[in-house]
CSV table of C-alpha atoms in Angstrom, one decimal:
chain,number,residue,atom,x,y,z
A,1,ASP,CA,13.0,5.8,-14.4
A,2,VAL,CA,11.3,4.8,-11.2
A,3,GLN,CA,8.4,2.5,-11.7
A,4,LEU,CA,6.0,1.0,-9.1
A,5,GLN,CA,3.8,-1.8,-10.5
A,6,ALA,CA,0.8,-2.8,-8.4
A,7,SER,CA,-1.0,-6.1,-9.0
A,8,GLY,CA,-3.3,-8.5,-7.2
A,9,GLY,CA,-6.6,-6.6,-7.2
A,10,GLY,CA,-9.9,-8.1,-8.2
A,11,LEU,CA,-13.4,-8.9,-7.2
A,12,VAL,CA,-13.9,-10.7,-3.9
A,13,GLN,CA,-16.8,-11.5,-1.7
A,14,PRO,CA,-17.1,-10.0,1.8
A,15,GLY,CA,-15.0,-11.9,4.2
A,16,GLY,CA,-12.6,-12.9,1.5
A,17,SER,CA,-8.9,-12.2,1.0
A,18,LEU,CA,-6.6,-10.7,-1.5
A,19,ARG,CA,-2.9,-10.1,-1.6
A,20,LEU,CA,-1.6,-7.0,-3.4
A,21,SER,CA,1.9,-6.7,-4.7
A,22,CYS,CA,4.0,-3.6,-5.4
A,23,THR,CA,7.2,-4.2,-7.4
A,24,ALA,CA,9.6,-1.3,-7.7
A,25,SER,CA,12.4,-0.6,-10.1
A,26,GLY,CA,14.7,2.2,-10.7
A,27,LEU,CA,15.3,3.1,-7.0
A,28,ASN,CA,17.4,2.0,-4.1
A,29,PHE,CA,14.6,-0.2,-2.8
A,30,ASP,CA,16.1,-1.2,0.5
A,31,VAL,CA,16.1,2.4,1.9
A,32,PHE,CA,12.7,3.5,0.6
A,33,ALA,CA,9.5,3.3,2.7
A,34,ILE,CA,6.6,1.9,0.7
A,35,ALA,CA,3.0,2.7,1.5
A,36,TRP,CA,-0.3,1.6,0.2
A,37,PHE,CA,-3.0,4.2,-0.4
A,38,ARG,CA,-6.6,3.8,-1.5
A,39,GLN,CA,-9.3,6.0,-2.9
A,40,GLY,CA,-12.9,4.7,-2.9
A,41,PRO,CA,-15.8,6.2,-4.9
A,42,GLY,CA,-16.7,9.6,-3.5
A,43,LYS,CA,-14.0,9.4,-0.9
A,44,GLU,CA,-10.7,11.1,-0.2
A,45,ARG,CA,-7.4,9.4,-0.6
A,46,GLU,CA,-6.6,7.3,2.5
A,47,GLY,CA,-3.3,5.9,3.7
A,48,VAL,CA,-3.8,2.2,4.4
A,49,SER,CA,-0.4,0.8,5.4
A,50,CYS,CA,3.3,1.6,5.3
A,51,ILE,CA,6.5,-0.2,5.8
A,52,ALA,CA,9.8,1.5,6.5
A,53,GLY,CA,13.0,0.7,4.6
A,54,SER,CA,15.5,0.9,7.4
A,55,ASP,CA,13.9,-1.4,10.1
A,56,ALA,CA,10.7,-2.6,8.3
A,57,SER,CA,8.6,-1.0,11.0
A,58,THR,CA,4.9,-0.8,10.0
A,59,ASN,CA,1.9,1.4,10.4
A,60,TYR,CA,-1.7,0.8,9.6
A,61,ALA,CA,-4.8,2.9,9.3
A,62,ASP,CA,-7.3,2.2,12.1
A,63,SER,CA,-9.8,0.9,9.6
A,64,VAL,CA,-7.6,-2.0,8.6
A,65,LYS,CA,-5.7,-2.9,11.8
A,66,GLY,CA,-6.0,-6.6,12.5
A,67,ARG,CA,-7.1,-7.4,9.0
A,68,PHE,CA,-4.3,-6.2,6.7
A,69,THR,CA,-0.6,-7.1,7.0
A,70,ILE,CA,2.2,-5.4,5.1
A,71,SER,CA,5.5,-7.0,4.4
A,72,ARG,CA,8.5,-6.5,2.1
A,73,ASP,CA,11.0,-8.7,0.2
A,74,ASN,CA,14.0,-6.5,-0.5
A,75,ALA,CA,15.5,-9.2,-2.7
A,76,LYS,CA,12.5,-9.1,-5.0
A,77,HIS,CA,12.0,-5.3,-4.7
A,78,THR,CA,8.4,-6.1,-3.7
A,79,VAL,CA,6.0,-5.1,-0.9
A,80,TYR,CA,3.0,-7.1,-0.2
A,81,LEU,CA,-0.3,-6.2,1.4
A,82,GLN,CA,-2.2,-9.2,2.6
A,83,MET,CA,-5.9,-8.2,3.0
A,84,ASN,CA,-8.1,-10.5,5.0
A,85,THR,CA,-11.7,-10.3,6.2
A,86,LEU,CA,-12.5,-7.8,3.4
A,87,LYS,CA,-15.5,-5.6,3.7
A,88,PRO,CA,-17.5,-3.7,1.1
A,89,GLU,CA,-16.0,-0.5,2.5
A,90,ASP,CA,-12.6,-1.7,1.4
A,91,THR,CA,-13.6,-1.3,-2.2
A,92,ALA,CA,-11.2,1.3,-3.7
A,93,HIS,CA,-8.5,1.9,-6.1
A,94,TYR,CA,-5.3,0.9,-4.3
A,95,PHE,CA,-1.9,2.2,-5.3
A,96,CYS,CA,1.6,2.1,-3.8
A,97,ALA,CA,4.0,4.9,-3.2
A,98,ALA,CA,7.7,5.2,-2.3
A,99,SER,CA,9.5,7.8,-0.3
A,100,ASN,CA,13.0,8.0,1.3
A,101,ARG,CA,11.4,10.2,4.0
A,102,SER,CA,10.0,7.4,6.1
A,103,PRO,CA,8.4,9.4,8.9
A,104,ALA,CA,6.6,11.7,6.6
A,105,LEU,CA,5.2,8.8,4.6
A,106,CYS,CA,4.6,6.2,7.3
A,107,ARG,CA,3.5,8.5,10.1
A,108,ASP,CA,1.9,11.4,8.2
A,109,TRP,CA,0.8,9.7,5.0
A,110,TYR,CA,2.5,12.5,3.2
A,111,LEU,CA,3.5,12.4,-0.5
A,112,GLY,CA,5.5,15.2,-1.9
A,113,LEU,CA,8.1,16.3,-4.4
A,114,GLY,CA,10.7,13.6,-4.9
A,115,ASP,CA,8.3,10.8,-3.9
A,116,PHE,CA,6.9,8.2,-6.3
A,117,ALA,CA,3.5,6.6,-6.9
A,118,GLY,CA,2.3,3.9,-9.2
A,119,GLN,CA,-0.9,3.4,-11.2
A,120,GLY,CA,-2.5,1.0,-8.8
A,121,THR,CA,-5.0,-1.8,-8.9
A,122,GLN,CA,-8.8,-2.0,-8.3
A,123,VAL,CA,-10.2,-3.9,-5.3
A,124,THR,CA,-13.9,-4.6,-5.3
A,125,VAL,CA,-15.6,-6.3,-2.3
A,126,SER,CA,-19.1,-7.3,-3.2
A,127,SER,CA,-21.4,-10.3,-3.0
């Protein structure tokens, strides 16, 4: 079975930092694109960042560009999301997803049949 385990969430003050981790098992990790999505209270799901499997190219939502950095360690089957200068509007439930259709996931933020998503982790930015 494919599993995507997210961790690293928590409560942080505005301006603070967190690093989320997404560890995958049960799939050929190297070829899968991995994306982070979030859904805040009363908001629609939003694609946050994505990293391709083939060339590790990245994409970011405009709202997080310059503040968040995505990276991957294929040896550890893990993708990281370093989140700096956090804002209250970053408060959301964050989850990671995997797809072997990189353009659809990383360009269009599309999740469909055959893709995988984990349970996620809560990030709360508040003073």
